[in-house]
mmCIF file of C-alpha atoms in Angstrom:
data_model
loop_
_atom_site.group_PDB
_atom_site.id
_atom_site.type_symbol
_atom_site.label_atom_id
_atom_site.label_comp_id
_atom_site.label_asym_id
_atom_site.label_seq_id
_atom_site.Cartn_x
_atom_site.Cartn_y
_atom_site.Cartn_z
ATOM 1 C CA UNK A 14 22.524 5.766 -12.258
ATOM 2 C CA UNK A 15 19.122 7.628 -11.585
ATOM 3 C CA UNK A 16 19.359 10.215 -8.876
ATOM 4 C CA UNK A 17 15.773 9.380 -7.360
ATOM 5 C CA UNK A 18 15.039 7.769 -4.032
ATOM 6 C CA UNK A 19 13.300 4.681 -6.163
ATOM 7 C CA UNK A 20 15.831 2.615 -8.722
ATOM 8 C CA UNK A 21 13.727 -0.193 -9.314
ATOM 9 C CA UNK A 22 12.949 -0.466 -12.884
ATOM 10 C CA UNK A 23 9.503 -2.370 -12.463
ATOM 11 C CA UNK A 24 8.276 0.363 -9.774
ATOM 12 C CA UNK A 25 9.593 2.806 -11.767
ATOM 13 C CA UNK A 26 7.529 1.326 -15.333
ATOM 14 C CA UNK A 27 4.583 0.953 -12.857
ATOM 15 C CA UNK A 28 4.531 4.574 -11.674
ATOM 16 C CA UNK A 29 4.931 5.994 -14.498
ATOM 17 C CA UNK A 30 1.880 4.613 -16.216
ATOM 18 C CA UNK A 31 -0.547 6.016 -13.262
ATOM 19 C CA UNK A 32 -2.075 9.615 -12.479
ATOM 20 C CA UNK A 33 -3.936 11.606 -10.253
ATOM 21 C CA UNK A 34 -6.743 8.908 -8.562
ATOM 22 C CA UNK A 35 -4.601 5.960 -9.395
ATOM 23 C CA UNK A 36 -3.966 3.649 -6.644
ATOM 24 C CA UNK A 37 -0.190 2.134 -5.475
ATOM 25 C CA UNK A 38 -1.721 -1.176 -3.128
ATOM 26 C CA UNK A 39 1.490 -1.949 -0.656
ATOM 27 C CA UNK A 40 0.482 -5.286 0.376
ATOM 28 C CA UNK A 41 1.618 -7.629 3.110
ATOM 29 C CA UNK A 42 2.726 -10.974 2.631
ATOM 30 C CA UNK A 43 -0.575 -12.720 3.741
ATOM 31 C CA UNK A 44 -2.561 -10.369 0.716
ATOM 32 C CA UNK A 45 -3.955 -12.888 -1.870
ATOM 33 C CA UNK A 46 -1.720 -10.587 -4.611
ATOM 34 C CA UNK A 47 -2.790 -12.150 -7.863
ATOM 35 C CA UNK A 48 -6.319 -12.838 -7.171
ATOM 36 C CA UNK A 49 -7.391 -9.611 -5.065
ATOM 37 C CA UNK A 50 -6.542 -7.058 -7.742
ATOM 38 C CA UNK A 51 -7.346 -6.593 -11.366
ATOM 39 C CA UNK A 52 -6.118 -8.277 -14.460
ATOM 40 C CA UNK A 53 -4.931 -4.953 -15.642
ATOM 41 C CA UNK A 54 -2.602 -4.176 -12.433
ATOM 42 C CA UNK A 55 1.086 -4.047 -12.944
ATOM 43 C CA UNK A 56 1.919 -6.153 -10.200
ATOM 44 C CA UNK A 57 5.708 -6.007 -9.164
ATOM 45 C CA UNK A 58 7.044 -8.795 -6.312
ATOM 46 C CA UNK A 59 9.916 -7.388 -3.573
ATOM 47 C CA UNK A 60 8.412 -9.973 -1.177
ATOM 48 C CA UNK A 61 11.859 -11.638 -1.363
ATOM 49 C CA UNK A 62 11.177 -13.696 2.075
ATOM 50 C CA UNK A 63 9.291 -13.507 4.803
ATOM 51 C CA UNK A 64 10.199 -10.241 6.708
ATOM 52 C CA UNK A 65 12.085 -8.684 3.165
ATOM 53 C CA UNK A 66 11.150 -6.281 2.258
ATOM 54 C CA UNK A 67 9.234 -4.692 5.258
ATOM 55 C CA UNK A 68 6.546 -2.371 3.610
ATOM 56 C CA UNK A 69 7.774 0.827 5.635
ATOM 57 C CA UNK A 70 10.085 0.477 3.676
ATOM 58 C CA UNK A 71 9.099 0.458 0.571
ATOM 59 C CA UNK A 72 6.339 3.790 1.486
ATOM 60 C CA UNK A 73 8.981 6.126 2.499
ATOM 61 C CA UNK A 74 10.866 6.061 -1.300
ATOM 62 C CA UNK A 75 7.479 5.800 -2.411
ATOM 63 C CA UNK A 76 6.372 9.426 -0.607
ATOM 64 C CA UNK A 77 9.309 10.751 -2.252
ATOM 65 C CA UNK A 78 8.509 10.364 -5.537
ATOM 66 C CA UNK A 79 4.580 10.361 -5.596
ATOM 67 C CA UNK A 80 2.000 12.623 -4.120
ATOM 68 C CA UNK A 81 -0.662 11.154 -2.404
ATOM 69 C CA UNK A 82 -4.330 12.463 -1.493
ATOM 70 C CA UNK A 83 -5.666 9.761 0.484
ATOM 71 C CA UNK A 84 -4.532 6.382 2.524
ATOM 72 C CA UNK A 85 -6.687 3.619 2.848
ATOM 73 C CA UNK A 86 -5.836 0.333 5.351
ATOM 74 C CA UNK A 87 -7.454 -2.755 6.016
ATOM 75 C CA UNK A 88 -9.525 -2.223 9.318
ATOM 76 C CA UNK A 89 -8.548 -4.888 11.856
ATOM 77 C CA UNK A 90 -11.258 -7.345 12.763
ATOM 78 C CA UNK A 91 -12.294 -7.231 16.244
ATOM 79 C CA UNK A 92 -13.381 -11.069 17.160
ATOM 80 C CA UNK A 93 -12.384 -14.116 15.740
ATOM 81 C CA UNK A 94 -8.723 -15.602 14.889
ATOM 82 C CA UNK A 95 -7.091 -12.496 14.106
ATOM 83 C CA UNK A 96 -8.741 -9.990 15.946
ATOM 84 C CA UNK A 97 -6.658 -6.811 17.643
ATOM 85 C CA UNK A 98 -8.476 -4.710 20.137
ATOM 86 C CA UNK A 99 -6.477 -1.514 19.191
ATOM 87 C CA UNK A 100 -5.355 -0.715 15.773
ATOM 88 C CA UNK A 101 -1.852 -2.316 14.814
ATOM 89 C CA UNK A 102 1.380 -0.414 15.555
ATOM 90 C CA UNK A 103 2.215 -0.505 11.537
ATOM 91 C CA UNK A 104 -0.648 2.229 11.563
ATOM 92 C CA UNK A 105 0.904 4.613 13.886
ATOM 93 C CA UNK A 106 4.332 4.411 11.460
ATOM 94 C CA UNK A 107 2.371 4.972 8.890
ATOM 95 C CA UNK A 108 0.251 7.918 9.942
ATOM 96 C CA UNK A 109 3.960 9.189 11.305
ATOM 97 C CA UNK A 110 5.447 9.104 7.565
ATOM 98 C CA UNK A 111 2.107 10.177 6.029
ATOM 99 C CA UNK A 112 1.874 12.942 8.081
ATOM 100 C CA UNK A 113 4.901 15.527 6.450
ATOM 101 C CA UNK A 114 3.542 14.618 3.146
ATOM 102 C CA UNK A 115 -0.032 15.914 3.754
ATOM 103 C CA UNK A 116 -1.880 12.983 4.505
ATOM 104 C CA UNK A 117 -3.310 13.322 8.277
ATOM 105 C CA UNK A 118 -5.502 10.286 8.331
ATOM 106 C CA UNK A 119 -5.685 6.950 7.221
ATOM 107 C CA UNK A 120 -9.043 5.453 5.929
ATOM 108 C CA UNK A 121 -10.122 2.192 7.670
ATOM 109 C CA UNK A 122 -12.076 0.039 5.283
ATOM 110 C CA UNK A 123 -13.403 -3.365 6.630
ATOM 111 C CA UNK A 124 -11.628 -6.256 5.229
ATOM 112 C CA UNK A 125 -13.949 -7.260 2.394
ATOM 113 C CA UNK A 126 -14.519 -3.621 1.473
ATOM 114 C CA UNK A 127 -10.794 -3.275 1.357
ATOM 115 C CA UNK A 128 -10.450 -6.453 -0.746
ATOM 116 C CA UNK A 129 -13.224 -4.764 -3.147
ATOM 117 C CA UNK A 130 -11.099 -1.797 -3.214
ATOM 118 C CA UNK A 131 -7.494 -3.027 -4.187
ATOM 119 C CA UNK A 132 -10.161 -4.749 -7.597
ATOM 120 C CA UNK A 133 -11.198 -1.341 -8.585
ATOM 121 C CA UNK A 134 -9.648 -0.544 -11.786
ATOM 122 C CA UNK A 135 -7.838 2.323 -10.231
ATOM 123 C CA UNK A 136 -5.597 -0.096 -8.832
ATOM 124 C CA UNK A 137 -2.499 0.257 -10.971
ATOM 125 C CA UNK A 138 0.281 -0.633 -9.475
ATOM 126 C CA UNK A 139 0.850 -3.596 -6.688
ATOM 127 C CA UNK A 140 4.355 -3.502 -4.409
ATOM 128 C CA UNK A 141 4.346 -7.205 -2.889
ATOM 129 C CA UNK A 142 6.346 -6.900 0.605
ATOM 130 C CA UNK A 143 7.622 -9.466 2.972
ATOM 131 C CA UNK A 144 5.464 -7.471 5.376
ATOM 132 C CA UNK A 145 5.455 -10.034 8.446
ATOM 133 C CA UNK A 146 2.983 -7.604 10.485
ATOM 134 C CA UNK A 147 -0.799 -8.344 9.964
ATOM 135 C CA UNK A 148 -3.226 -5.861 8.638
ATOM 136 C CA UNK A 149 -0.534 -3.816 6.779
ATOM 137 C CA UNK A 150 -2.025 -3.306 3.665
ATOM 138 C CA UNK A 151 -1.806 0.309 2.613
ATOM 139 C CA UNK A 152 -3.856 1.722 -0.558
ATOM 140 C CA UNK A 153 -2.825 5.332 -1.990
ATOM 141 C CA UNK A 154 -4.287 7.065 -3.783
ATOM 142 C CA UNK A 155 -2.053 9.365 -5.985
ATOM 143 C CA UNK A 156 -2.572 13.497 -6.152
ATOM 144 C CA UNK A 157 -1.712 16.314 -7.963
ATOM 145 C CA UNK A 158 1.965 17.331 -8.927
ATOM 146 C CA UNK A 159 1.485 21.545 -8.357
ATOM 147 C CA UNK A 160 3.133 23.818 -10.408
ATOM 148 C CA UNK A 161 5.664 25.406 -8.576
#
């Protein structure tokens, strides 16, 4: 038994192939997984059903093993089908468990920007959730381990 907060062997082989500017994508379960992010992505699936697993809970493990520099989400759109007036409540949980770990902000990209971003080749590592809440995509962007 491994005594770190993540046990999963395919998160575990995904993280440890990335470094400092490497991207973790935590995507919802409406994110197009295989087709918006590159062939060389290791791509691991926990979106079990809809609603399992939630992808706050996959980021809070996640903050405890990984530094992070920077947080990127899918800005919500403000007309049309899907449109939110304020920002979604997932953000506020998000800044809230970003927030001990350094990270004060979280970068809004619009959505096609944000779909351009989770094809960089930076993106190493894709966590599939059962996310059921729209526009909870979350890219992060991996820091520096300090020397102590």
């Amino acid at each position: 038994m491994l005594k770190t907060p993540i046990l999963h062997p395919d998160v575990l082989l995904g993280l440890g192939r990335l470094g400092h500017g490497s991207k973790v994508l935590l995507s919802d379960g409406n994110f197009p997984h295989a087709t918006a992010t590159p062939p060389t992505c290791h791509r691991v699936f926990l979106n079990y059903a809809p609603g399992l697993i939630n992808a706050t809970d996959i980021l809070g493990p996640l903050l405890d093993t990984l530094p992070v520099e920077r947080a990127e989400v899918m800005q919500p759109n403000r007309d049309g089908p899907y449109a939110m007036q304020d920002d979604p409540p997932i953000f506020a949980e998000y800044q809230a468990m970003l927030a001990p770990h350094g990270v004060d902000t979280l970068d809004p990209l619009e959505r096609f920007a944000f779909y351009d971003a989770a094809r960089e080749p930076d993106v190493g590592l894709l966590i599939a959730t059962g996310e059921q809440r729209i526009y909870a995509n979350l890219l992060l962007t991996i820091g520096v381990v300090k020397p102590d």
